[in-house]
Short mmCIF file of C-alpha atoms in Angstrom, two decimals:
data_model
loop_
_atom_site.label_atom_id
_atom_site.label_comp_id
_atom_site.label_asym_id
_atom_site.label_seq_id
_atom_site.Cartn_x
_atom_site.Cartn_y
_atom_site.Cartn_z
CA MET J 1 -2.98 -4.29 41.78
CA ASN J 2 -6.71 -4.59 43.05
CA ILE J 3 -8.03 -0.44 42.90
CA ILE J 4 -7.36 1.72 39.25
CA THR J 5 -6.94 5.31 40.81
CA GLY J 6 -7.22 8.34 38.48
CA LYS J 7 -3.67 8.60 37.44
CA ASP J 8 -3.53 4.78 36.88
CA TRP J 9 -6.28 5.11 34.14
CA LYS J 10 -4.56 8.55 33.13
CA TYR J 11 -1.49 7.00 32.18
CA ALA J 12 -2.60 3.72 31.08
CA ILE J 13 -4.48 6.23 28.74
CA ILE J 14 -1.45 7.48 27.49
CA SER J 15 0.33 4.24 27.01
CA ALA J 16 -2.54 3.28 24.75
CA ALA J 17 -2.30 6.35 22.78
CA ASN J 18 1.58 5.72 22.27
CA SER J 19 0.74 2.23 21.35
CA MET J 20 -1.80 3.18 18.74
CA ASP J 21 0.85 5.66 17.08
CA SER J 22 3.40 2.91 16.73
CA LYS J 23 1.21 0.83 14.92
CA LYS J 24 -1.37 3.45 13.14
CA ASN J 25 0.55 2.63 9.85
CA ALA J 26 0.26 -0.71 9.64
CA ILE J 27 -3.49 -0.61 10.28
CA ASN J 28 -3.57 2.06 7.81
CA ALA J 29 -2.07 -0.58 5.08
CA MET J 30 -4.57 -3.38 6.32
CA ASN J 31 -7.36 -1.41 4.10
CA ILE J 32 -8.88 -3.92 2.01
CA PHE J 33 -10.13 -1.77 -0.74
CA PRO J 34 -7.37 -1.17 -3.19
CA VAL J 35 -7.75 2.68 -3.31
CA PRO J 36 -5.21 4.78 -1.22
CA ASP J 37 -7.43 5.83 1.52
CA GLY J 38 -6.18 3.42 4.28
CA ASP J 39 -7.00 5.69 7.21
CA THR J 40 -8.45 4.27 9.94
CA GLY J 41 -4.97 3.99 11.89
CA SER J 42 -4.92 7.39 11.74
CA ASN J 43 -8.52 8.11 12.08
CA MET J 44 -8.05 5.77 15.84
CA PHE J 45 -4.68 7.88 16.66
CA MET J 46 -5.86 11.14 16.07
CA THR J 47 -8.50 10.57 18.06
CA ILE J 48 -6.77 9.09 20.87
CA GLN J 49 -4.26 11.70 20.92
CA ALA J 50 -6.65 14.37 21.77
CA ALA J 51 -7.25 12.71 25.05
CA LYS J 52 -3.74 11.91 25.62
CA GLU J 53 -2.46 15.64 25.35
CA ALA J 54 -5.70 16.68 27.45
CA LEU J 55 -4.64 14.09 29.97
CA MET J 56 -0.99 15.43 29.99
CA GLN J 57 -2.60 19.14 31.32
CA LEU J 58 -4.57 17.32 34.45
CA SER J 59 -3.42 16.74 37.67
CA ASP J 60 -2.14 13.29 38.60
CA GLU J 61 -4.32 13.84 41.74
CA ALA J 62 -7.80 13.74 39.56
CA SER J 63 -9.92 11.01 40.19
CA ILE J 64 -10.93 8.43 37.61
CA SER J 65 -14.38 10.05 37.00
CA GLU J 66 -12.63 13.38 36.04
CA VAL J 67 -9.75 11.51 34.09
CA ALA J 68 -12.95 9.26 31.90
CA GLU J 69 -14.40 12.81 31.34
CA THR J 70 -11.62 14.27 30.28
CA THR J 71 -11.04 11.41 28.10
CA SER J 72 -14.52 11.27 26.57
CA LYS J 73 -14.81 14.87 26.02
CA ASN J 74 -11.65 15.21 23.98
CA MET J 75 -12.28 12.28 22.00
CA LEU J 76 -15.58 13.15 21.32
CA LEU J 77 -14.55 16.44 19.31
CA SER J 78 -11.61 15.12 17.61
CA ALA J 79 -13.30 12.02 16.47
CA ARG J 80 -12.66 11.33 12.64
CA GLY J 81 -13.87 8.67 10.39
CA ASN J 82 -16.36 5.93 11.69
CA SER J 83 -13.54 4.04 13.79
CA GLY J 84 -12.62 7.60 15.55
CA VAL J 85 -16.44 7.88 16.18
CA ILE J 86 -17.14 4.34 17.32
CA LEU J 87 -13.51 4.88 19.81
CA SER J 88 -14.74 7.89 21.01
CA GLN J 89 -18.30 6.29 22.14
CA ILE J 90 -16.52 3.06 23.66
CA PHE J 91 -14.90 5.79 25.97
CA LYS J 92 -17.82 7.47 26.48
CA GLY J 93 -19.34 4.22 28.09
CA PHE J 94 -16.17 3.99 30.57
CA THR J 95 -17.17 7.56 31.56
CA LEU J 96 -20.49 6.68 32.30
CA ALA J 97 -19.64 3.47 34.27
CA PHE J 98 -17.03 5.63 36.37
CA GLU J 99 -19.56 8.54 37.05
CA ASN J 100 -18.65 10.30 40.69
CA LYS J 101 -15.74 7.26 41.10
CA LYS J 102 -12.55 8.04 42.64
CA THR J 103 -11.44 4.43 41.99
CA ILE J 104 -12.64 1.20 40.62
CA ASN J 105 -12.22 -1.93 41.49
CA CYS J 106 -12.30 -4.88 38.47
CA PHE J 107 -15.89 -5.86 38.71
CA GLU J 108 -16.57 -1.88 38.02
CA LEU J 109 -14.46 -2.26 35.03
CA VAL J 110 -16.04 -5.48 33.84
CA ASP J 111 -19.26 -3.37 34.12
CA ALA J 112 -17.37 -0.55 32.50
CA PHE J 113 -16.90 -2.82 29.26
CA ASP J 114 -20.24 -3.68 29.33
CA LYS J 115 -21.64 0.17 29.03
CA ALA J 116 -18.67 0.67 26.59
CA THR J 117 -20.29 -1.93 24.18
CA LYS J 118 -24.10 -1.03 24.78
CA ILE J 119 -22.65 2.75 24.01
CA ALA J 120 -20.54 1.77 20.75
CA TYR J 121 -23.37 -0.23 19.43
CA LYS J 122 -25.91 2.61 19.83
CA ALA J 123 -23.90 5.02 17.95
CA VAL J 124 -24.40 3.21 14.58
CA LEU J 125 -27.55 2.70 12.85
CA LYS J 126 -26.67 -0.62 11.55
CA PRO J 127 -24.18 -2.40 13.53
CA VAL J 128 -21.96 -4.75 11.48
CA GLU J 129 -20.48 -7.66 12.76
CA GLY J 130 -16.40 -8.65 12.35
CA THR J 131 -15.62 -4.92 13.07
CA ILE J 132 -14.34 -3.27 15.95
CA LEU J 133 -17.89 -3.45 17.48
CA THR J 134 -17.57 -7.38 17.63
CA VAL J 135 -14.52 -7.24 19.69
CA ILE J 136 -15.76 -4.74 22.30
CA ARG J 137 -18.70 -7.02 22.48
CA GLU J 138 -16.76 -10.44 22.70
CA THR J 139 -14.38 -8.69 25.18
CA SER J 140 -17.12 -7.86 27.54
CA GLU J 141 -18.91 -10.96 27.33
CA GLY J 142 -16.02 -12.73 28.28
CA LEU J 143 -14.74 -10.73 30.88
CA LYS J 144 -18.25 -11.59 33.02
CA ASN J 145 -17.36 -15.13 32.67
CA LYS J 146 -13.93 -14.68 33.86
CA ILE J 147 -12.83 -12.30 36.46
CA LEU J 148 -13.35 -13.30 39.46
CA PRO J 149 -12.47 -11.66 43.15
CA SER J 150 -9.50 -12.42 43.73
CA THR J 151 -8.38 -11.14 39.67
CA ASP J 152 -5.84 -8.13 40.21
CA PHE J 153 -5.50 -5.66 37.05
CA THR J 154 -2.48 -7.48 35.54
CA GLU J 155 -4.36 -10.60 35.10
CA PHE J 156 -7.69 -8.38 34.27
CA PHE J 157 -5.53 -7.03 31.15
CA ASP J 158 -4.02 -10.26 30.08
CA ILE J 159 -7.82 -11.66 29.95
CA THR J 160 -8.98 -8.91 28.10
CA LEU J 161 -5.85 -9.17 25.78
CA LYS J 162 -6.45 -12.71 24.99
CA LEU J 163 -10.08 -12.02 24.29
CA ALA J 164 -9.84 -9.36 21.85
CA ARG J 165 -6.96 -10.74 19.96
CA LYS J 166 -9.04 -14.16 19.45
CA SER J 167 -12.10 -11.75 18.34
CA CYS J 168 -9.90 -9.55 15.99
CA ASP J 169 -8.38 -12.39 14.21
CA ASN J 170 -11.95 -14.12 13.73
CA THR J 171 -13.71 -11.24 12.06
CA PRO J 172 -12.61 -12.60 8.45
CA GLU J 173 -15.02 -15.05 9.33
CA LEU J 174 -17.75 -12.42 9.95
CA LEU J 175 -16.86 -10.20 6.84
CA PRO J 176 -16.57 -12.38 3.39
CA LEU J 177 -14.48 -9.49 2.20
CA LEU J 178 -11.58 -9.78 5.12
CA LYS J 179 -11.54 -13.36 4.47
CA GLU J 180 -11.54 -12.81 0.75
CA ALA J 181 -8.22 -10.16 1.30
CA GLY J 182 -6.48 -12.28 3.90
CA VAL J 183 -6.90 -9.66 6.46
CA ASN J 184 -8.41 -8.57 9.76
CA ASP J 185 -10.40 -5.60 10.47
CA SER J 186 -8.40 -2.62 10.98
CA GLY J 187 -10.72 -0.95 13.30
CA ALA J 188 -10.27 -4.21 15.44
CA GLU J 189 -6.44 -4.17 15.19
CA GLY J 190 -6.80 -0.51 16.32
CA LEU J 191 -8.64 -1.42 19.30
CA VAL J 192 -6.20 -4.32 20.34
CA ALA J 193 -3.47 -2.16 19.90
CA ILE J 194 -4.87 0.50 22.43
CA LEU J 195 -5.88 -2.47 24.94
CA GLU J 196 -2.35 -3.39 24.74
CA GLY J 197 -0.95 0.07 25.56
CA MET J 198 -3.20 -0.14 28.45
CA SER J 199 -1.98 -3.50 29.54
CA ALA J 200 1.13 -2.79 29.12
CA PHE J 201 1.08 0.32 31.95
CA PHE J 202 -0.31 -2.40 34.28
CA HIS J 203 2.33 -4.79 33.70
CA GLY J 204 4.56 -1.99 34.51
CA LYS J 205 5.87 -1.64 31.13
CA PRO J 206 3.93 1.57 29.48
CA ILE J 207 4.55 2.55 25.91
CA THR J 208 6.00 5.67 25.48
CA GLU J 209 6.73 7.94 22.64
CA SER J 210 9.35 7.53 20.12
CA PHE J 211 11.32 9.95 18.59
CA ASN J 212 10.74 8.53 14.95
CA SER J 213 6.70 8.81 15.98
CA ASN J 214 6.80 12.73 16.62
CA GLN J 215 9.20 13.05 13.29
CA ASN J 216 6.40 11.32 11.52
CA ASN J 217 3.49 13.08 12.71
CA SER J 218 5.13 16.48 11.92
CA ILE J 219 5.39 15.46 8.11
CA ILE J 220 1.67 14.00 8.12
CA MET J 221 -0.39 15.47 10.47
CA ASN J 222 0.94 19.09 10.50
CA ASP J 223 -1.20 22.00 11.19
CA GLU J 224 1.17 24.86 9.25
CA ILE J 225 -0.64 27.87 7.83
CA TYR J 226 0.04 28.70 4.17
CA SER J 227 0.54 32.04 4.40
CA GLY J 228 1.23 33.73 0.73
CA GLU J 229 1.20 30.50 -0.68
CA PHE J 230 -0.39 28.70 -3.31
CA GLY J 231 -1.18 25.23 -4.99
CA TYR J 232 -1.57 22.07 -2.79
CA CYS J 233 -0.01 20.86 0.21
CA THR J 234 1.01 16.79 -0.59
CA GLU J 235 1.81 14.67 1.84
CA PHE J 236 2.17 10.50 1.77
CA ILE J 237 3.48 7.72 3.31
CA LEU J 238 4.68 4.93 0.91
CA ASP J 239 5.61 1.37 1.53
CA LEU J 240 8.47 0.73 -0.81
CA ASP J 241 8.59 -2.66 -2.99
CA LYS J 242 12.46 -2.36 -2.94
CA PRO J 243 13.34 -0.33 0.46
CA ASN J 244 17.15 -1.21 0.37
CA LYS J 245 17.47 0.16 -3.46
CA PHE J 246 15.71 3.14 -2.91
CA ASP J 247 17.59 6.25 -4.09
CA LYS J 248 16.54 9.19 -1.71
CA VAL J 249 19.09 11.75 -3.54
CA GLU J 250 17.49 11.05 -6.97
CA LEU J 251 13.82 11.64 -5.45
CA ILE J 252 14.62 14.61 -4.39
CA LYS J 253 16.02 16.12 -7.43
CA LYS J 254 12.83 15.31 -9.00
CA PHE J 255 10.62 16.66 -6.70
CA GLU J 256 12.78 20.08 -6.79
CA LYS J 257 11.57 20.35 -10.48
CA ILE J 258 7.99 19.34 -9.27
CA GLY J 259 7.26 21.87 -6.18
CA ASN J 260 9.12 23.41 -3.00
CA SER J 261 9.05 22.96 0.73
CA THR J 262 10.10 19.32 0.60
CA ILE J 263 10.87 17.19 3.21
CA VAL J 264 11.93 13.54 2.26
CA VAL J 265 12.19 10.85 5.14
CA GLN J 266 12.84 6.92 4.86
CA ASP J 267 12.05 4.73 7.95
CA ASN J 268 13.04 1.35 7.03
CA SER J 269 10.50 0.34 4.28
CA LEU J 270 8.33 3.60 4.80
CA LEU J 271 8.77 6.55 2.71
CA LYS J 272 7.25 9.92 4.06
CA VAL J 273 7.30 12.60 2.18
CA HIS J 274 5.63 16.62 2.27
CA ILE J 275 6.10 18.85 -0.80
CA HIS J 276 4.05 21.93 -1.69
CA ALA J 277 2.75 21.52 -5.76
CA VAL J 278 0.85 23.02 -8.24
CA LYS J 279 -0.11 19.77 -9.49
CA PRO J 280 0.09 16.74 -7.02
CA GLY J 281 -0.62 14.27 -9.33
CA ASN J 282 2.97 14.51 -10.83
CA VAL J 283 4.42 13.76 -7.46
CA LEU J 284 2.59 10.81 -6.77
CA ASN J 285 3.26 9.81 -10.25
CA ALA J 286 7.05 10.13 -9.40
CA VAL J 287 6.80 7.66 -6.69
CA ASN J 288 3.97 5.42 -7.95
CA ASN J 289 5.92 2.69 -9.53
CA LEU J 290 8.42 2.69 -6.08
CA GLY J 291 5.33 0.98 -3.65
CA GLN J 292 2.37 0.90 -2.43
CA PHE J 293 0.44 4.14 -0.64
CA VAL J 294 -0.47 3.56 2.86
CA LYS J 295 -1.48 7.33 3.47
CA ILE J 296 -2.13 10.49 1.32
CA LYS J 297 -3.45 13.87 2.13
CA ILE J 298 -3.62 16.82 -0.33
CA GLU J 299 -4.58 19.96 0.74
CA ASN J 300 -5.55 23.19 -1.11
CA MET J 301 -3.36 25.96 0.67
CA THR J 302 -5.46 28.86 0.17
CA ILE J 303 -8.51 27.08 1.20
CA GLN J 304 -7.00 25.59 4.10
CA ALA J 305 -5.51 28.95 5.44
CA ASN J 306 -9.12 30.44 5.14
CA THR J 307 -10.43 27.25 6.90
CA ARG J 308 -7.86 27.23 9.72
CA MET J 309 -8.64 31.10 10.49
CA ASN J 310 -12.35 30.37 10.59
CA GLU J 311 -11.93 27.54 13.03
CA ASN J 312 -9.57 29.48 15.41
CA ASN J 313 -12.17 32.30 15.75
CA LYS J 314 -14.71 29.64 16.82
CA SER J 315 -14.43 28.23 20.39
CA ILE J 316 -15.94 25.43 22.14
CA SER J 317 -16.61 25.39 25.93
CA GLU J 318 -14.42 23.73 28.23
CA ASN J 319 -17.02 21.29 29.58
CA GLY J 320 -17.02 19.96 25.42
CA ASP J 321 -20.79 21.58 24.97
CA HIS J 322 -21.56 24.11 22.39
CA LYS J 323 -21.80 27.39 23.11
CA LYS J 324 -24.79 28.91 22.22
CA LYS J 325 -24.60 32.32 20.47
CA SER J 326 -26.67 35.17 21.48
CA GLU J 327 -30.48 35.03 20.43
CA LYS J 328 -30.52 36.94 17.46
CA SER J 329 -32.66 36.25 13.84
CA PHE J 330 -30.97 34.04 11.37
CA SER J 331 -30.14 35.99 8.00
CA LYS J 332 -31.50 32.82 6.06
CA LYS J 333 -34.08 30.03 7.03
CA CYS J 334 -31.46 27.31 5.54
CA GLY J 335 -27.97 26.69 5.17
CA LEU J 336 -25.84 24.02 3.14
CA ILE J 337 -22.45 22.37 4.26
CA SER J 338 -20.56 19.82 2.10
CA CYS J 339 -17.46 17.80 2.56
CA ASN J 340 -15.52 18.06 -0.76
CA THR J 341 -11.57 17.92 -2.52
CA GLY J 342 -10.45 19.36 -5.32
CA ALA J 343 -10.64 23.08 -5.78
CA GLY J 344 -12.42 23.36 -9.03
CA LEU J 345 -15.34 21.31 -7.52
CA ILE J 346 -15.20 23.64 -4.30
CA SER J 347 -15.46 26.14 -6.56
CA THR J 348 -18.39 25.32 -8.36
CA ILE J 349 -20.51 24.21 -5.57
CA LYS J 350 -19.85 27.71 -3.75
CA GLU J 351 -21.18 29.21 -7.14
CA MET J 352 -24.22 26.87 -6.54
CA GLY J 353 -25.27 27.95 -3.37
CA VAL J 354 -23.10 25.43 -0.99
CA ASP J 355 -22.50 28.07 2.33
CA TYR J 356 -19.48 26.21 4.00
CA VAL J 357 -16.85 23.54 2.54
CA ILE J 358 -14.98 21.61 4.76
CA GLU J 359 -12.01 20.31 2.30
CA GLY J 360 -11.64 16.49 3.11
CA GLY J 361 -12.91 13.22 2.00
CA GLN J 362 -10.63 9.80 1.68
CA THR J 363 -7.74 10.08 3.26
CA ASN J 364 -8.23 13.41 4.86
CA ASN J 365 -11.73 12.55 7.37
CA PRO J 366 -12.76 15.84 9.09
CA SER J 367 -12.94 15.79 12.89
CA THR J 368 -16.33 16.23 14.75
CA LYS J 369 -14.48 19.60 16.13
CA ASP J 370 -14.24 20.87 12.28
CA ILE J 371 -17.78 19.91 11.47
CA ILE J 372 -18.91 21.84 14.78
CA SER J 373 -16.46 25.04 13.26
CA ALA J 374 -18.64 24.64 9.88
CA ILE J 375 -22.05 24.80 11.18
CA ASP J 376 -21.41 27.52 13.65
CA SER J 377 -20.20 29.43 10.39
CA VAL J 378 -23.18 29.19 8.69
CA ASP J 379 -25.91 32.04 9.49
CA ALA J 380 -28.86 30.02 9.10
CA LYS J 381 -31.63 28.40 11.38
CA THR J 382 -31.12 24.87 9.80
CA ILE J 383 -28.17 23.48 8.60
CA PHE J 384 -27.68 20.20 6.06
CA ILE J 385 -24.97 18.81 5.68
CA LEU J 386 -23.48 16.57 2.88
CA PRO J 387 -20.76 13.94 4.21
CA ASN J 388 -19.94 12.70 0.61
CA ASN J 389 -18.57 9.93 2.21
CA SER J 390 -19.78 6.83 3.86
CA ASN J 391 -16.45 7.67 6.90
CA ILE J 392 -17.64 10.74 7.79
CA ILE J 393 -21.27 10.22 8.48
CA LEU J 394 -20.94 9.45 11.77
CA SER J 395 -18.72 12.38 12.93
CA ALA J 396 -21.37 14.48 11.20
CA GLN J 397 -24.17 12.88 13.62
CA GLN J 398 -22.07 13.37 16.71
CA ALA J 399 -21.46 16.95 15.75
CA ALA J 400 -25.51 17.66 15.20
CA THR J 401 -26.09 16.09 18.68
CA ILE J 402 -23.61 18.73 20.26
CA ILE J 403 -25.18 21.89 18.46
CA ASN J 404 -28.23 23.23 20.48
CA ASN J 405 -29.06 26.48 18.75
CA LYS J 406 -29.36 25.49 15.40
CA LYS J 407 -31.23 22.34 13.89
CA VAL J 408 -28.71 19.81 11.89
CA LEU J 409 -29.77 17.48 9.31
CA ILE J 410 -27.79 15.10 7.83
CA LEU J 411 -28.43 13.61 4.39
CA PRO J 412 -26.19 10.91 4.44
CA THR J 413 -24.15 11.02 1.02
CA LYS J 414 -21.50 8.26 0.04
CA SER J 415 -19.51 9.87 -2.89
CA GLN J 416 -18.13 13.14 -3.95
CA ALA J 417 -19.93 12.02 -7.26
CA GLN J 418 -23.46 12.86 -5.58
CA THR J 419 -22.50 16.52 -4.42
CA ILE J 420 -23.52 18.21 -7.66
CA PRO J 421 -27.14 16.75 -7.94
CA MET J 422 -27.94 17.42 -4.05
CA VAL J 423 -26.75 20.99 -4.32
CA MET J 424 -28.41 21.57 -7.43
CA TYR J 425 -31.88 21.07 -5.88
CA PHE J 426 -31.41 23.07 -2.48
CA SER J 427 -31.95 26.85 -2.43
CA SER J 428 -31.69 28.98 0.71
CA ASP J 429 -34.53 30.45 0.02
CA ASN J 430 -36.75 27.75 0.66
CA SER J 431 -38.17 26.44 4.04
CA GLU J 432 -36.81 23.40 6.06
CA LYS J 433 -39.46 21.07 4.99
CA GLU J 434 -39.16 22.01 1.06
CA ASN J 435 -35.41 21.40 1.05
CA PHE J 436 -35.51 18.26 3.04
CA ALA J 437 -38.29 17.06 0.88
CA GLN J 438 -36.66 17.74 -2.81
CA MET J 439 -32.83 16.66 -1.57
CA LYS J 440 -34.19 13.11 0.38
CA GLU J 441 -36.15 12.56 -3.03
CA ILE J 442 -33.06 13.22 -4.95
CA LEU J 443 -30.80 11.30 -2.81
CA LYS J 444 -33.04 8.30 -3.72
CA GLN J 445 -33.03 8.57 -7.39
CA VAL J 446 -29.49 9.75 -7.84
CA LYS J 447 -26.73 6.83 -8.76
CA PHE J 448 -23.27 7.35 -8.69
CA GLY J 449 -19.89 5.55 -9.94
CA GLU J 450 -16.01 6.52 -8.93
CA VAL J 451 -13.35 5.57 -11.42
CA ALA J 452 -9.87 4.78 -9.23
CA PRO J 453 -7.05 3.57 -9.36
CA SER J 454 -5.74 0.02 -7.42
CA VAL J 455 -2.49 0.28 -5.75
CA LYS J 456 -2.29 -3.07 -5.49
CA ASN J 457 -2.83 -6.66 -6.54
CA ILE J 458 -6.01 -8.11 -4.99
CA LYS J 459 -9.35 -10.12 -5.47
CA LEU J 460 -12.61 -8.63 -4.48
CA ASP J 461 -16.40 -9.86 -4.87
CA GLY J 462 -14.75 -12.31 -7.48
CA ILE J 463 -13.14 -9.51 -9.57
CA LYS J 464 -9.11 -9.91 -9.94
CA ILE J 465 -7.61 -6.39 -9.73
CA GLN J 466 -3.65 -5.69 -10.46
CA LYS J 467 -1.88 -2.53 -8.92
CA GLY J 468 -2.20 0.08 -11.82
CA ASP J 469 -5.64 -0.80 -13.37
CA PHE J 470 -8.31 1.73 -13.06
CA MET J 471 -11.13 0.38 -11.12
CA SER J 472 -15.02 0.94 -12.30
CA LEU J 473 -17.07 1.94 -8.64
CA VAL J 474 -21.03 1.99 -8.73
CA ASN J 475 -22.28 2.62 -5.61
CA ASN J 476 -19.13 2.29 -3.80
CA LYS J 477 -18.83 -1.52 -5.25
CA ILE J 478 -16.40 -2.93 -7.68
CA ILE J 479 -18.03 -3.98 -10.65
CA ASP J 480 -15.16 -4.12 -13.41
CA THR J 481 -11.25 -3.03 -14.04
CA ALA J 482 -9.89 -1.49 -17.27
CA LYS J 483 -6.45 -0.40 -18.63
CA ASP J 484 -7.19 3.26 -18.86
CA TYR J 485 -9.63 5.48 -17.00
CA ASN J 486 -11.97 6.47 -20.08
CA GLN J 487 -12.57 2.98 -20.51
CA ALA J 488 -13.61 2.27 -16.81
CA ALA J 489 -15.81 5.18 -16.90
CA ILE J 490 -17.26 3.86 -19.84
CA LYS J 491 -18.00 0.77 -17.86
CA ILE J 492 -19.52 2.66 -14.85
CA ILE J 493 -21.79 4.95 -17.35
CA GLU J 494 -23.08 1.61 -19.43
CA LYS J 495 -24.01 0.20 -15.79
CA LEU J 496 -25.84 3.66 -14.47
CA VAL J 497 -27.78 4.56 -17.81
CA ASP J 498 -31.19 3.51 -18.64
CA GLU J 499 -34.10 4.03 -20.56
CA ASN J 500 -35.26 6.60 -17.90
CA THR J 501 -31.82 8.80 -17.49
CA GLU J 502 -31.99 12.21 -18.55
CA LEU J 503 -28.55 14.20 -17.00
CA LEU J 504 -25.24 12.57 -16.65
CA ASN J 505 -22.85 14.38 -14.77
CA ILE J 506 -19.32 14.27 -15.31
CA ILE J 507 -16.52 15.87 -12.61
CA TYR J 508 -12.80 14.95 -14.08
CA GLY J 509 -9.72 15.13 -11.96
CA GLN J 510 -6.70 16.94 -11.97
CA ASP J 511 -4.99 14.48 -14.11
CA VAL J 512 -7.50 14.20 -17.01
CA SER J 513 -6.32 15.32 -19.88
CA LYS J 514 -8.50 17.82 -22.05
CA ALA J 515 -7.88 15.42 -25.26
CA ASP J 516 -9.23 12.44 -22.73
CA LEU J 517 -11.91 14.41 -21.60
CA ASP J 518 -13.26 15.35 -25.14
CA GLU J 519 -12.92 11.99 -26.23
CA LEU J 520 -15.06 10.46 -23.81
CA VAL J 521 -17.61 13.19 -24.16
CA ASN J 522 -17.72 12.43 -27.86
CA TYR J 523 -18.10 8.64 -27.18
CA LEU J 524 -21.35 9.27 -24.94
CA GLU J 525 -22.59 12.30 -27.46
CA ILE J 526 -22.42 9.53 -30.05
CA ASN J 527 -24.10 6.70 -28.21
CA TYR J 528 -26.66 8.23 -25.55
CA ASP J 529 -29.51 10.90 -25.92
CA ILE J 530 -29.42 12.65 -22.70
CA THR J 531 -28.03 15.36 -21.21
CA ILE J 532 -24.22 15.48 -20.54
CA GLU J 533 -22.85 18.06 -18.28
CA THR J 534 -18.74 18.05 -17.35
CA TYR J 535 -17.41 20.03 -14.61
CA GLU J 536 -13.29 20.55 -13.66
CA GLY J 537 -13.18 18.96 -10.29
CA GLY J 538 -9.33 19.33 -9.84
CA GLN J 539 -9.43 16.01 -7.35
CA ALA J 540 -6.62 14.21 -6.71
CA ILE J 541 -6.65 9.95 -7.35
CA TYR J 542 -9.98 9.67 -8.84
CA PRO J 543 -10.15 10.77 -12.25
CA TYR J 544 -13.49 11.14 -12.72
CA PHE J 545 -16.80 11.34 -10.24
CA ILE J 546 -19.96 10.14 -12.38
CA SER J 547 -23.71 10.65 -11.37
CA VAL J 548 -26.98 10.28 -13.51
CA LEU J 549 -30.38 11.28 -12.64
#
């Protein structure tokens, strides 16, 4: 095969999406950070799955330019997390290379890989080598030297895969944390999985969707509306330590006492669970000793239902452009959007003046389209966004490029712990300039930390971490561990507080008892002469979010 048609490219991408689907859980599990937040595989899958669904509705007679444009548009809107955004930019590069073309040859595809590399690097403010970016760049560079006039597309993708695999396997040499953990970069592995799917198509053996894949998606990535229900929809994937000894019936009995709408599926060593519960922490505690969490998603059902209804009332034009509203004066100068999890924290920041909360964070990154819908919902001329997670910043930036009837400013917050200090210094009555200056200054001043449980044994930054320990994280870096969450919190506070500190904010999670919270506050009042404010966050996984000013 020396020419690729639109039909070829369409089914190559569908094969790639299926390949990503089959490997997403394994890629999620590669996360080096011992917090249950491994979501790279899921983010990349949901990004390319949106393209697959749109392509399945596209005629086989479409040109390669039309196929590429459909792919890029749908990836753009559905991109989740940094890995999903970068993947969407790679395919945007292919689109630019294929513009106005009906078919392409091998040399044009080499040029497309070059454009994909440039667009992907341009999308990231500070590109990091040893990631998906390195793999697309080194693959592109290698193709320029290896593709000949006689090369057909079967050989082309053999060469492509060999280059990508070599680059991916070298990522630990470029990122010390990967080498220390003994894994390749998960985003790089995702790109290899996608190229494997495309290669399989050109070898006449496209990867098809499996029954188990459909079943797994219905549990972990459903879009159900919770009419009249309360509590939390809790879903997770657990990699069982002893799958042969796992007692599914006994676990279901436990879950029946905790919640309802329970689905439990065992697929070899992977356990997939969906349950509605008032206290999701009890659900996670019931299985914590059975293995390691691969994926967790917890959603407030009432908030989720309202969010879904708001989204359904919004629209994105067929060509992917944001629909401009009819010209009118906005009711406010400035509006504020924040990405958060935990019913208590969400309620608190809404009372403090946040206009719209996108429920999401670790394990549940919102898509570009989710952020666009939130921007649409806020009736203000200028919109400020707090991503509160480093894996949401790129999606927010991408959403901002699509909006054309409002000004969108993103303050790159990287933790839920930063939310309350930032919100305190925002006012819808202030001008854009005043809000931006104040919040930018607070972003520089606020120091933050998080307490999180470890789900595996690992050594990072010279610190030995045991499964079940509580990690003390300062500015997203592990500084120490402790056997209980209060001690872990104290280690964070000792690191953050200095002679200039005036205010300490503590957001406590759903599993922190009142007695433990009182004990921590009493200790702090005795040892520190500062103002201490506590907030019921209700967040899962993280016992404490801490910030100081």
